XYZ file of C-alpha atoms in Angstrom:
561
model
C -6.731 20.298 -43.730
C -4.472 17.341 -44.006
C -2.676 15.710 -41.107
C -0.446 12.733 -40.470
C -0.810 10.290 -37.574
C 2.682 8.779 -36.605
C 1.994 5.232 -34.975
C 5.025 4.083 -33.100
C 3.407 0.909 -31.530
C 2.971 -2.191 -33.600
C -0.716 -3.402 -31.585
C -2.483 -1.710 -34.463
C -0.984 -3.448 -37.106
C -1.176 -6.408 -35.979
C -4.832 -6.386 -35.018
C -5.226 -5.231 -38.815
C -3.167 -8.599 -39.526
C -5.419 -10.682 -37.038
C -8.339 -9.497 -39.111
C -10.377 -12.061 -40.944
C -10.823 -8.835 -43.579
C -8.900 -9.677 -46.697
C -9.236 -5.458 -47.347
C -10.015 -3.988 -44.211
C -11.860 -0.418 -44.807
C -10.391 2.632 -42.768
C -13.828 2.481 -40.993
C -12.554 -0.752 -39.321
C -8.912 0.028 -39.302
C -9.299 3.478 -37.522
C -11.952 2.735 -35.514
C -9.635 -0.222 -34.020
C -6.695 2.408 -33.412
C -8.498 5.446 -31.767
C -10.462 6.297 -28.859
C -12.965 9.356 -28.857
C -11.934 12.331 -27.606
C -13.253 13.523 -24.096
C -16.258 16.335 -24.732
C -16.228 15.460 -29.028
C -19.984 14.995 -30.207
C -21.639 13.009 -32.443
C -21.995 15.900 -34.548
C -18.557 17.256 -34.838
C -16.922 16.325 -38.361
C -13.977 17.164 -40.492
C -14.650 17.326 -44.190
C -12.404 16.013 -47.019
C -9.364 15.907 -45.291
C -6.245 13.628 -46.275
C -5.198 11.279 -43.588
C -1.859 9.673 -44.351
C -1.408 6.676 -41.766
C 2.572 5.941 -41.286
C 3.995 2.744 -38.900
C 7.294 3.241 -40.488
C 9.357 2.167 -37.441
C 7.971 -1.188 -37.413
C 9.075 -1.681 -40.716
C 5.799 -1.946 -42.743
C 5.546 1.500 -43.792
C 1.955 1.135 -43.958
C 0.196 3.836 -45.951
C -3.698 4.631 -46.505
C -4.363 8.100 -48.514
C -7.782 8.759 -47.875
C -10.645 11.165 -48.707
C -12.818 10.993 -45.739
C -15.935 12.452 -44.161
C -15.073 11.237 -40.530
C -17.275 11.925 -37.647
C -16.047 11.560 -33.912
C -18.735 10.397 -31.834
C -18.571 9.023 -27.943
C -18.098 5.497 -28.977
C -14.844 6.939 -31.367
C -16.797 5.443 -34.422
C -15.769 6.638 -37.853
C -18.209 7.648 -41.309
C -16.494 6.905 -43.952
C -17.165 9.159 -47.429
C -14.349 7.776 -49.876
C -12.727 5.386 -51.524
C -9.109 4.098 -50.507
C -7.208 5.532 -53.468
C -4.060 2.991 -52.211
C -3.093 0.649 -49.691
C -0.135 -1.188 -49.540
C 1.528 -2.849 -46.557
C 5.447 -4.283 -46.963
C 4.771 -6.923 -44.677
C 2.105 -8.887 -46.825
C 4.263 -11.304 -48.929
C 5.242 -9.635 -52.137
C 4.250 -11.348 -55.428
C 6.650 -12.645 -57.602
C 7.325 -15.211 -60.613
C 10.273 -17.319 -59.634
C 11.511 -17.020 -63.343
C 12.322 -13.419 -62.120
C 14.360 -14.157 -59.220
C 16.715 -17.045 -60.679
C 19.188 -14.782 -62.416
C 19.400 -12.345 -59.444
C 20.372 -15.601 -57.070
C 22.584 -17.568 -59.510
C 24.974 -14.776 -61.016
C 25.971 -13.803 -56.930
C 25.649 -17.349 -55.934
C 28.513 -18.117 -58.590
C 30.616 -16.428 -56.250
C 29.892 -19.333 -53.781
C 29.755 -22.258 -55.708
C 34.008 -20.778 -56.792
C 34.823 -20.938 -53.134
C 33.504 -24.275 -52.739
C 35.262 -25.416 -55.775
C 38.891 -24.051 -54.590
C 38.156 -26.051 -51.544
C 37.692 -29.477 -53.613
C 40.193 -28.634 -56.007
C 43.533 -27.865 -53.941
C 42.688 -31.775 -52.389
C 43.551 -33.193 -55.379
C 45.754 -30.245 -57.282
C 48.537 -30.399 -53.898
C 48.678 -34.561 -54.623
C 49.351 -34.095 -58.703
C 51.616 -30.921 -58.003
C 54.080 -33.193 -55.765
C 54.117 -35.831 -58.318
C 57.619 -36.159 -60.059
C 55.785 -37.904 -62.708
C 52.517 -36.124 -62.910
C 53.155 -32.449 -61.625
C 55.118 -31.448 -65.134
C 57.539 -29.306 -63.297
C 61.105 -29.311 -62.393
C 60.002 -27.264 -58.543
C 57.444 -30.663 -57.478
C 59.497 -31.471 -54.564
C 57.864 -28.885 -52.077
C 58.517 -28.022 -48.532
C 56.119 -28.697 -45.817
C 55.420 -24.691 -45.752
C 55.887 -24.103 -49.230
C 52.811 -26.737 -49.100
C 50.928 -24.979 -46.287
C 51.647 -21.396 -48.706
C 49.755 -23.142 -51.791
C 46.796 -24.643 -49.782
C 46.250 -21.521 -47.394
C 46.990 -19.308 -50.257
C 43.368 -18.510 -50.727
C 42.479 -18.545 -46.709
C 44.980 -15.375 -46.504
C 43.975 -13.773 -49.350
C 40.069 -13.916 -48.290
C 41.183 -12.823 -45.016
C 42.723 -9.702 -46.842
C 40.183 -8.931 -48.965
C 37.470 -9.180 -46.027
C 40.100 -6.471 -44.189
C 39.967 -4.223 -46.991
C 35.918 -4.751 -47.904
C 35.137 -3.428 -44.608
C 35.711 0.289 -45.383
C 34.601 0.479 -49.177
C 31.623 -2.130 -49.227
C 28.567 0.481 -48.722
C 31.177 2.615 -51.259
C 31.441 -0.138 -54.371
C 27.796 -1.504 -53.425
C 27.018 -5.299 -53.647
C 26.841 -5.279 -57.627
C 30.199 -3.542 -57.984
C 32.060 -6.076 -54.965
C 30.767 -9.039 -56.972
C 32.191 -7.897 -60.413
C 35.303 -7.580 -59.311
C 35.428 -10.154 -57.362
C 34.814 -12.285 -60.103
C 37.578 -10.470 -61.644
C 39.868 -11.261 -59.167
C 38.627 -15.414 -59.346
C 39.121 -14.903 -63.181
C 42.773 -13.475 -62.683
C 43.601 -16.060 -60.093
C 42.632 -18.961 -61.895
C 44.751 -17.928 -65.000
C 47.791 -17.500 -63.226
C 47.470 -20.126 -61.171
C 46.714 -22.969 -63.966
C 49.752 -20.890 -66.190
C 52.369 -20.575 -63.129
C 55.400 -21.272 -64.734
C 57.059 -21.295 -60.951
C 56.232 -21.673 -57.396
C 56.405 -17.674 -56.575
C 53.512 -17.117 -59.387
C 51.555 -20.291 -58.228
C 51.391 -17.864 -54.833
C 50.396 -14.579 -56.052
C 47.187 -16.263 -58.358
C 46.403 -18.182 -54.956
C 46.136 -15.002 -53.281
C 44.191 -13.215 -56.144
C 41.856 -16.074 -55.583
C 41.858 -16.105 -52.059
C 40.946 -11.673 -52.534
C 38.054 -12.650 -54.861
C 36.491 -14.874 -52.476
C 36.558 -12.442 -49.591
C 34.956 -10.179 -51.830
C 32.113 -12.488 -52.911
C 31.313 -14.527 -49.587
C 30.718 -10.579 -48.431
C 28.867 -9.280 -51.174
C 26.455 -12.132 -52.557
C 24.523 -12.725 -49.440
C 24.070 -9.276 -49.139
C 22.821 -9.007 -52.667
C 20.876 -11.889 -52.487
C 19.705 -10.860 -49.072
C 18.589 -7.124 -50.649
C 17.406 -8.179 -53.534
C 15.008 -11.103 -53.039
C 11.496 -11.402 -51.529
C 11.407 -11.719 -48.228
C 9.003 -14.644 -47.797
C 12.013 -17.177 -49.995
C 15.003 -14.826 -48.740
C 15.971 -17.904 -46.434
C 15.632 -20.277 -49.409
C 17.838 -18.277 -51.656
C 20.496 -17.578 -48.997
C 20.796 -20.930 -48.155
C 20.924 -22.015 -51.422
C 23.992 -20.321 -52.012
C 25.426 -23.054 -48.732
C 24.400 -25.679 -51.688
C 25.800 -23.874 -54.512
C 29.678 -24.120 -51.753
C 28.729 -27.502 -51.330
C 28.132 -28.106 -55.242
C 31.556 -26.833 -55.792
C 33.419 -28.751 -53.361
C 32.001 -32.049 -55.306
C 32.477 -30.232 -58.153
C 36.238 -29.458 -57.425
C 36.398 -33.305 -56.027
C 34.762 -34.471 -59.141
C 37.349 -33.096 -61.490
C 40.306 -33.686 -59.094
C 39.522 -37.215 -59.550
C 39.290 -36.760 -63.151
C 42.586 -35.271 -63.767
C 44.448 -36.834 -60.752
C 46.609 -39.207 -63.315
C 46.977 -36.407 -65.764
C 50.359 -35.150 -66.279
C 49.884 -31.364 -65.158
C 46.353 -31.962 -64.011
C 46.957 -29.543 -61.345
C 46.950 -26.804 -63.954
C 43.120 -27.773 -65.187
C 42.060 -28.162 -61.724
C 42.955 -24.587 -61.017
C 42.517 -23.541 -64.341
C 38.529 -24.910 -64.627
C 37.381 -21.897 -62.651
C 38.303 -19.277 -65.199
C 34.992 -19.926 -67.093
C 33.012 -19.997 -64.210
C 33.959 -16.478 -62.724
C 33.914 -14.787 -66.676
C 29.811 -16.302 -66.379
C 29.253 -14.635 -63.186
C 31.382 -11.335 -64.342
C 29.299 -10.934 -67.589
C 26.129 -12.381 -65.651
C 26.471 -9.731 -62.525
C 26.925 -7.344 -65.040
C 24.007 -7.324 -66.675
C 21.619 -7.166 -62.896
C 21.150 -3.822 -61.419
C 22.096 -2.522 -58.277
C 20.239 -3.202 -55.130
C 17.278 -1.192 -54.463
C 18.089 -0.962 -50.922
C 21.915 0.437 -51.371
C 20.682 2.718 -53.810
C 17.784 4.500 -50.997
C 20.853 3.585 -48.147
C 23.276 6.133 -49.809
C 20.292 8.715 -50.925
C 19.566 8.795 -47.139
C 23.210 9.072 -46.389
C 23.174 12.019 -48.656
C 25.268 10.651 -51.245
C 23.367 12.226 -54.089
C 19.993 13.159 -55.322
C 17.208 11.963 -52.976
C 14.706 11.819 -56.439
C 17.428 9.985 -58.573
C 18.127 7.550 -56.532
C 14.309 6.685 -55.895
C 14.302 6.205 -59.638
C 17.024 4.183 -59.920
C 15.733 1.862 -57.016
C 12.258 1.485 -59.054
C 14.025 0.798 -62.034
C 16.339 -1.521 -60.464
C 13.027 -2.763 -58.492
C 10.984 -3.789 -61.915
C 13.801 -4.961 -63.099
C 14.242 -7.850 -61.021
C 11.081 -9.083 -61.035
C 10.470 -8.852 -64.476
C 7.903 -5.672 -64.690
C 8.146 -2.345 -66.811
C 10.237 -0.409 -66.008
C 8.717 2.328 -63.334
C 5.540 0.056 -62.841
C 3.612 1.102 -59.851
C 4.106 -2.033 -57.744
C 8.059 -1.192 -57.621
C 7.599 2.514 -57.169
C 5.244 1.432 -54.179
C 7.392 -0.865 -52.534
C 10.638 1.034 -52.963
C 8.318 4.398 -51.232
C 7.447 1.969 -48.355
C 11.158 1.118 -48.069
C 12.746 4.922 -48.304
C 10.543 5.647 -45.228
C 11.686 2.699 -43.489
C 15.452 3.744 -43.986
C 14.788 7.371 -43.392
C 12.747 6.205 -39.975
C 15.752 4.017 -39.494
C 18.207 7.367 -39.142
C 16.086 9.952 -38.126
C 17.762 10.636 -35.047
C 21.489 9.662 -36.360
C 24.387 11.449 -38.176
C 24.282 10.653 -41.734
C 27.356 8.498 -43.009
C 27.987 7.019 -39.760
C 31.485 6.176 -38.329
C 33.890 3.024 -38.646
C 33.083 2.195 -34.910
C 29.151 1.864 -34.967
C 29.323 -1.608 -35.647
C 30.344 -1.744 -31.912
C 27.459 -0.124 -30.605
C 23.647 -0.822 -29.366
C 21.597 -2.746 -31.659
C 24.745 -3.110 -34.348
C 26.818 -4.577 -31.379
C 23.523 -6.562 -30.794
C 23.598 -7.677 -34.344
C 27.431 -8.233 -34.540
C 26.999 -10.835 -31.408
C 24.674 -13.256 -33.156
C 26.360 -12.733 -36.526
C 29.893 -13.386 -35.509
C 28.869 -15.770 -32.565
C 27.358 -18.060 -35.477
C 30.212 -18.002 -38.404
C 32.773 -18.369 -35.443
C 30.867 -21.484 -34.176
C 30.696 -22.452 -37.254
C 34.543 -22.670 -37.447
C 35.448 -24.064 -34.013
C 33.364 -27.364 -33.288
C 35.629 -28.633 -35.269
C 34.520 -29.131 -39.465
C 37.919 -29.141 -40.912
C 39.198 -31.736 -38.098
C 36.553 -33.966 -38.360
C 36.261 -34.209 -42.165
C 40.204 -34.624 -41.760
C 39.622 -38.151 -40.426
C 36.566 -38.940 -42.991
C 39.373 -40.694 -45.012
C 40.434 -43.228 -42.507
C 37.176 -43.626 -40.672
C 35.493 -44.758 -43.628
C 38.835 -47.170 -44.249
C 37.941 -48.550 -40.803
C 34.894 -49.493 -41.374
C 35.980 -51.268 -45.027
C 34.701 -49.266 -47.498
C 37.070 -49.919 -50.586
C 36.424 -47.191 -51.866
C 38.240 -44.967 -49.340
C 41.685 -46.681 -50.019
C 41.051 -43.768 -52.915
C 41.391 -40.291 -51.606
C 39.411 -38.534 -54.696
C 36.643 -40.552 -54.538
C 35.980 -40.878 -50.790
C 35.948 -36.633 -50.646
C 33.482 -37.320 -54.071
C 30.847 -39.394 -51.725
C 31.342 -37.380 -48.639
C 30.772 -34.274 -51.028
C 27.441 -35.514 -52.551
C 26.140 -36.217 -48.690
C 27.076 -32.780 -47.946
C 24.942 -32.080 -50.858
C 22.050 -33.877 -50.180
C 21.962 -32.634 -46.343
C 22.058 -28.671 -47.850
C 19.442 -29.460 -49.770
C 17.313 -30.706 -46.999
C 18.075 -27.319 -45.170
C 17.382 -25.505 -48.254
C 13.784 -26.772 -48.874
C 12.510 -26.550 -44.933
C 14.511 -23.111 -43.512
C 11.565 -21.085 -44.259
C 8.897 -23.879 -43.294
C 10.446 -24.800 -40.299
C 12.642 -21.408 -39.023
C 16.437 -21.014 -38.259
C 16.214 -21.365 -34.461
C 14.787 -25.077 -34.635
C 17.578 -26.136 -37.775
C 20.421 -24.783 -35.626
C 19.115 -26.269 -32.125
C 18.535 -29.802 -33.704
C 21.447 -29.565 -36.008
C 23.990 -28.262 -33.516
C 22.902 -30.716 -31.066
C 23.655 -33.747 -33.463
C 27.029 -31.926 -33.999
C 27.700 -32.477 -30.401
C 26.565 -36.093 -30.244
C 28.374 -36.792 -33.203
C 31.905 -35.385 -32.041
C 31.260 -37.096 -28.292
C 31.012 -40.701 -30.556
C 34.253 -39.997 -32.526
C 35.818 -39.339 -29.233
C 34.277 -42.679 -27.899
C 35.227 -44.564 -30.929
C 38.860 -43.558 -30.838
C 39.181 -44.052 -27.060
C 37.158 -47.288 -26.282
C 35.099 -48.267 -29.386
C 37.539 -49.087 -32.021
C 36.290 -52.438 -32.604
C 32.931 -50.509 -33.401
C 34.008 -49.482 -36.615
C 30.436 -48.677 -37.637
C 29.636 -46.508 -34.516
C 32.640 -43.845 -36.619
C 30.802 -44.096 -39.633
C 27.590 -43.369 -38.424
C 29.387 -40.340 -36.537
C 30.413 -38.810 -39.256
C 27.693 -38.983 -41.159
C 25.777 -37.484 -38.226
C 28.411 -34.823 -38.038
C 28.505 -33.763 -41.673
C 24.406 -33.833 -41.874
C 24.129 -31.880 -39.039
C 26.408 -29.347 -39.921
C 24.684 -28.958 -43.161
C 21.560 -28.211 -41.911
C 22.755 -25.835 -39.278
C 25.744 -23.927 -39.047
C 26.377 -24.496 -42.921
C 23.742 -22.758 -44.557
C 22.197 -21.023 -41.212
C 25.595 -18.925 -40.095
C 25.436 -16.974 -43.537
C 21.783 -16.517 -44.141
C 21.734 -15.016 -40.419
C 24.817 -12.701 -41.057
C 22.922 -11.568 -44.073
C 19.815 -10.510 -42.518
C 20.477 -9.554 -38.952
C 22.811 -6.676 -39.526
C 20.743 -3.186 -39.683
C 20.859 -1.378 -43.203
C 22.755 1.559 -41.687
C 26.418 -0.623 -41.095
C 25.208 -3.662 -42.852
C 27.952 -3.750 -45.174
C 30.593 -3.503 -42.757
C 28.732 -5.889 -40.115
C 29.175 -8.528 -43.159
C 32.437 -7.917 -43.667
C 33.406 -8.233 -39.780
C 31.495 -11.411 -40.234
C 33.525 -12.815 -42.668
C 36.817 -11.479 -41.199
C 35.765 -13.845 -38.394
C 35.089 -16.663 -40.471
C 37.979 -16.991 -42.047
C 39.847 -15.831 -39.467
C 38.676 -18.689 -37.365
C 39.233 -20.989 -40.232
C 42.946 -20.295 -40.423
C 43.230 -20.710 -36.125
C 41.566 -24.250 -36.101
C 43.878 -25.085 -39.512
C 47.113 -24.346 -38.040
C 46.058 -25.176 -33.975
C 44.795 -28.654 -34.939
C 47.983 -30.529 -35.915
C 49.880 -29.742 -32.246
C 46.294 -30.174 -30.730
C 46.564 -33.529 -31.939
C 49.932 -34.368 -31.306
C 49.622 -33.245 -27.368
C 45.764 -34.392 -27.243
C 45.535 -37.185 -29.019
C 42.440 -37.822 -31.427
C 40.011 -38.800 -28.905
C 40.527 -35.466 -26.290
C 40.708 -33.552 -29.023
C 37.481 -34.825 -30.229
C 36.196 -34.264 -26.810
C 37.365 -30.891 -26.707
C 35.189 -30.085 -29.957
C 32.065 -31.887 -28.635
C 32.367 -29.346 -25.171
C 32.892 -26.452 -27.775
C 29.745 -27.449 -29.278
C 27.776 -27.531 -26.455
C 28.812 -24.160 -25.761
C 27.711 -23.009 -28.852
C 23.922 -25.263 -28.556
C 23.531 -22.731 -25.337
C 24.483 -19.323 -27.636
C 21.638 -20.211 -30.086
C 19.404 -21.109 -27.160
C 20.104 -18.237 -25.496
C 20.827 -15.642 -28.333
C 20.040 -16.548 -31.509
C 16.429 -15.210 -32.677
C 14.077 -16.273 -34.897
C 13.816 -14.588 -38.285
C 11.780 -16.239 -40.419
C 9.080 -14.518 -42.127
C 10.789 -11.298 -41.282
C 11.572 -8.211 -43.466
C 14.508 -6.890 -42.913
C 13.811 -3.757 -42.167
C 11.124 -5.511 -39.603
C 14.195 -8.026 -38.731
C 16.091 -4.011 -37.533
C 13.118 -3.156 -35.438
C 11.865 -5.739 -33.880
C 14.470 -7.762 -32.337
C 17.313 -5.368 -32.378
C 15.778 -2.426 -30.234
C-alpha cells in the first residue's frame, strides 16, 4: 500500500533545517512530524509500503521515497527497515561551478550594459551633432524639440516596447525577448550611426529605444530563472554594474570622438558589435527551465516534453550531461512547485491578474521601488554634477566628457560595493541605509544652493553621497527585487508593468524638471526631492521584504500569501 502525506505547514521543515543532522534518517524526520494515533499499539505495523513526503507549497518540494517497516507505538516512534533511495530538498543551496554560470549572466547582461551605453553616448553624440564644424551634416542646426526627439528617442521607444512586451513575454519566453532585442539594438545602432537625415536619425533611436524595453524586461528575468538561488542577488545586481559600465563606457568614447568630425556617427554606431555578441551569445543558451515547466503547466504542450527540455536546458547551464540526475531532480522539485502554485487556478490566466491578491501584493513593492527609483530625483541631481564640481574648482569639470567619465567610474565603484555584499548583507538593510543617504544628500544640495554657497565642498560631498547611495540602493536593488518578487504564474507581465513604470517615470521627471526649476528654483526643488525620498525610506520600511536567501518559488509562498 503506498500513500502520500501532503504537509501544508512549514514547522516540519524547518525543524529538519534546525537539525544538527547533516542527513537526517526518516526515523528522525517522521518521528519529529507525527503524533501516535489514539488506541494504535506497539505492535501494529505496515510492511513495505512507499511513503512519498511532499511540502510543495512551501516551495521546497521536499521528497523522501522510502521502503519502510514502520511501527506506530504510544510514543509515535518509528522502525525504520530501508534505505532512503533519494532525498533532495530545493532549499539546500544548489552546487555549482561559477565557470557554468558566467555565460548565462553575461550574454542577458549585454542587454544592460547597451542601455547604459546609449545613456553615456547621446551626452556627447547631441554636442558633436550640433557642431557646424564637427557634426558632418548640412541639418546640425537643430531645434530645441528636434533635440529633445534625438535624446528621448530611446526613452519612447523603451516605453513602447515595455507596452507591447506585456502581452507576448510568457509567449516569446526570456531567450526569445533577448534575441530580438538585441536585434532591434543591432538595427538601431546601424541606422542611427548611417542616418543620412534627421527623420532616419529618429526611427534607429526608436529601434533602440524598442530593444531596450525588450532587454531591461527579459534579462533579469532570465538571469533571475536561470541562476542559483544562493548568488541570484549577485548576478542581478551585477547586471546594475554592467548599466553603469556602459554609461562610462558611452562617456569614455564620447570623449574620445568628441573632436572628430562625425563622431556622433561612431558613438552611436559602437553598439552594433556589442548587440551582434549578445545576439549570437543568447543564441547559443537554452531556454529557462522555469518558462519551459510554466507553459507545460499552462497546458501549452506536452507535460513529458517539456520536463525534458527543462533538464536539458537544466544540465546545460551548469555544465553537466545532458539528462544528469541532479537536473532531472531539481527541475521534478520545481514542476511540483509550479503545479502546487496553480492547483486551484484557471490555467493561462487573464491580462488583469497582475491586479489581484498576492500579484497586486507583488506589483506594490515592484513598482513602488523602480518608481522611487525615478522620482527622488537621479536625473536632476546628476544634472547639476557638472557645475557643482566647477564650484568647488575641479578643472577638470570645465570639460563636460570627462567630468560624466569620473562621475561614471564612482558610479562604478559604488555598484560594485552593492554587488559584492547584497547577498551577505540582504536588500532591506542596502535600501534603508542607501535611501536614507539619498535623503541627506538631496536636503545638503538644497542647503548649499540656499545658504551654503560659500561651502563649495559641502555640494561635492553631496553628490558624492547622492550618487553612492543610489548605487547601492535603488540602482541595483529596484531590479533585482522586480525580478524575484513577482509569482511565476504573471511574472512576465509583472516585469513588464515594472518597467512600463520605470521608464514611464523617467520620461515625467525629464520633461517636469525644467519648469520645476524655473518656478522652484534649485534649492526647493532640491527640497522637494529630499521629502520624496523620505517618503520612499518609509515604503521600504514599511513594505519592502527581505529576500535574501530565498527561492523563488519560496520568495511566492512565503511572503506573498
Amino acid at each position: 500500500m503506498a500513500f502520500t502525506v501532503s504537509v501544508q505547514s512549514h514547522f516540519a521543515i524547518k525543524s529538519l533545517q534546525r537539525s544538527q543532522l547533516k542527513n537526517p534518517s526518516p526515523r528522525s524526520f517522521f518521528s519529529s512530524c507525527f503524533k501516535s494515533r489514539p488506541g494504535s499499539s506497539s505492535s501494529s505495523y505496515l510492511r513495505s509500503n512507499e511513503l512519498t513526503l511532499l511540502a510543495p507549497k512551501s516551495g521546497l518540494a521536499t521528497r523522501y521515497r522510502h521502503k519502510f517497516q514502520v511501527g506506530v507505538g504510544t510514543g509515535g516512534e518509528f522502525a525504520d527497515g530501508g534505505d532512503v533511495a533519494d532525498s533532495i530538498a530545493s532549499d539546500a543551496p544548489e552546487s555549482f561551478s561559477w565557470s557554468s554560470v558566467i555565460l548565462p549572466f553575461v550574454f542577458p547582461a549585454l542587454g544592460g550594459l547597451l542601455f547604459g551605453y546609449d545613456i553615456g553616448a547621446t551626452s556627447g553624440a547631441t554636442l558633436s551633432l550640433q557642431s557646424p564644424a564637427l557634426s558632418g551634416t548640412t541639418w546640425f542646426n537643430l531645434s530645441p524639440v528636434q533635440l529633445g526627439l534625438v535624446v528621448s528617442g530611446s526613452l519612447y521607444g523603451a516605453l513602447l516596447g515595455s507596452t507591447l512586451v506585456y502581452g507576448i513575454a510568457d509567449f516569446l519566453g526570456r531567450r526569445r525577448e533577448l534575441i530580438i532585442a538585441a536585434v532591434l539594438y543591432l538595427l538601431g545602432s546601424l541606422i542611427t550611426g548611417c542616418a543620412p537625415d534627421l527623420n532616419v536619425l529618429l526611427v534607429g533611436r526608436l529601434l533602440y529605444g524598442l530593444g531596450i524595453g525588450l532587454a531591461m524586461h527579459g534579462a533579469p528575468l532570465y538571469i533571475a530563472e536561470t541562476c542559483p538561488s544562493q548568488i541570484r542577488g549577485t548576478l542581478i545586481s551585477l547586471k546594475e554594474l554592467f548599466i553603469v559600465l556602459g554609461i562610462l563606457l558611452g562617456f569614455s568614447v564620447g570623449s574620445f570622438q568628441i573632436d572628430v568630425v562625425g563622431g556622433w556617427r561612431y558613438m552611436y554606431g559602437f553598439g552594433t558589435p556589442v548587440a551582434l555578441l549578445m545576439g549570437l551569445g543568447m543564441w547559443s543558451l537554452p531556454a529557462s527551465p522555469r518558462w519551459l515547466l510554466l507553459r507545460a503547466v499552462q497546458g501549452k504542450g506536452p507535460l513529458q516534453e517539456y520536463k525534458e527540455k527543462a533538464m536539458l536546458a537544466l544540465s546545460k547551464l551548469r555544465g553537466r550531461p545532458p539528462g544528469d540526475k541532479i537536473s532531472e531532480k531539481l527541475v521534478e522539485d520545481a514542476l511540483l512547485s509550479v503545479k502546487t502554485a496553480y492547483e486551484d487556478e484557471k490555467s493561462g490566466g487573464n491580462f488583469l491578474e497582475v491586479f489581484q491578491g498576492p500579484n497586486l501584493k507583488a506589483l506594490t513593492i515592484g513598482g513602488g521601488l523602480v518608481l522611487f527609483q525615478q522620482i527622488t530625483g537621479q536625473p536632476s541631481v546628476l544634472y547639476y554634477a557638472g557645475s557643482i564640481l566647477q564650484t568647488a574648482g575641479f578643472s577638470a569639470a570645465a570639460d563636460a566628457t570627462r567630468v560624466s567619465v569620473i562621475i561614471g567610474v564612482f558610479k562604478l565603484l559604488m555598484t560594485w560595493v552593492a554587488v559584492a555584499k547584497v547577498d551577505d548583507l540582504g536588500r532591506r538593510p542596502l535600501l534603508i541605509g542607501g535611501v536614507s543617504g539619498i535623503a541627506l544628500s538631496l536636503f545638503l544640495l538644497s542647503a548649499y544652493y540656499k545658504f551654503l554657497g560659500s561651502f563649495p565642498l559641502v555640494a561635492v560631498g553631496a553628490l558624492l553621497l547622492y550618487v553612492g547611495c543610489y548605487q547601492i540602493s535603488f540602482g541595483p536593488i529596484s531590479w533585482l527585487m522586480v525580478s524575484e518578487i513577482f509569482p511565476l504564474r504573471t511574472r512576465g507581465r509583472g516585469i513588464s508593468l515594472a518597467v512600463l513604470t520605470n521608464f514611464g517615470s523617467n520620461a515625467i521627471v525629464t520633461f517636469a524638471f525644467s519648469p520645476l526649476k524655473e518656478y522652484l528654483g534649485a534649492e526647493n526643488l532640491f527640497l522637494l526631492f529630499g521629502a520624496i525620498a523620505l517618503v520612499s525610506l518609509l515604503f521600504v520600511v514599511l513594505i519592502v521584504p527581505e529576500t535574501k536567501g530565498l527561492s523563488l518559488e519560496e520568495i511566492e509562498s512565503k511572503i506573498l500569501k
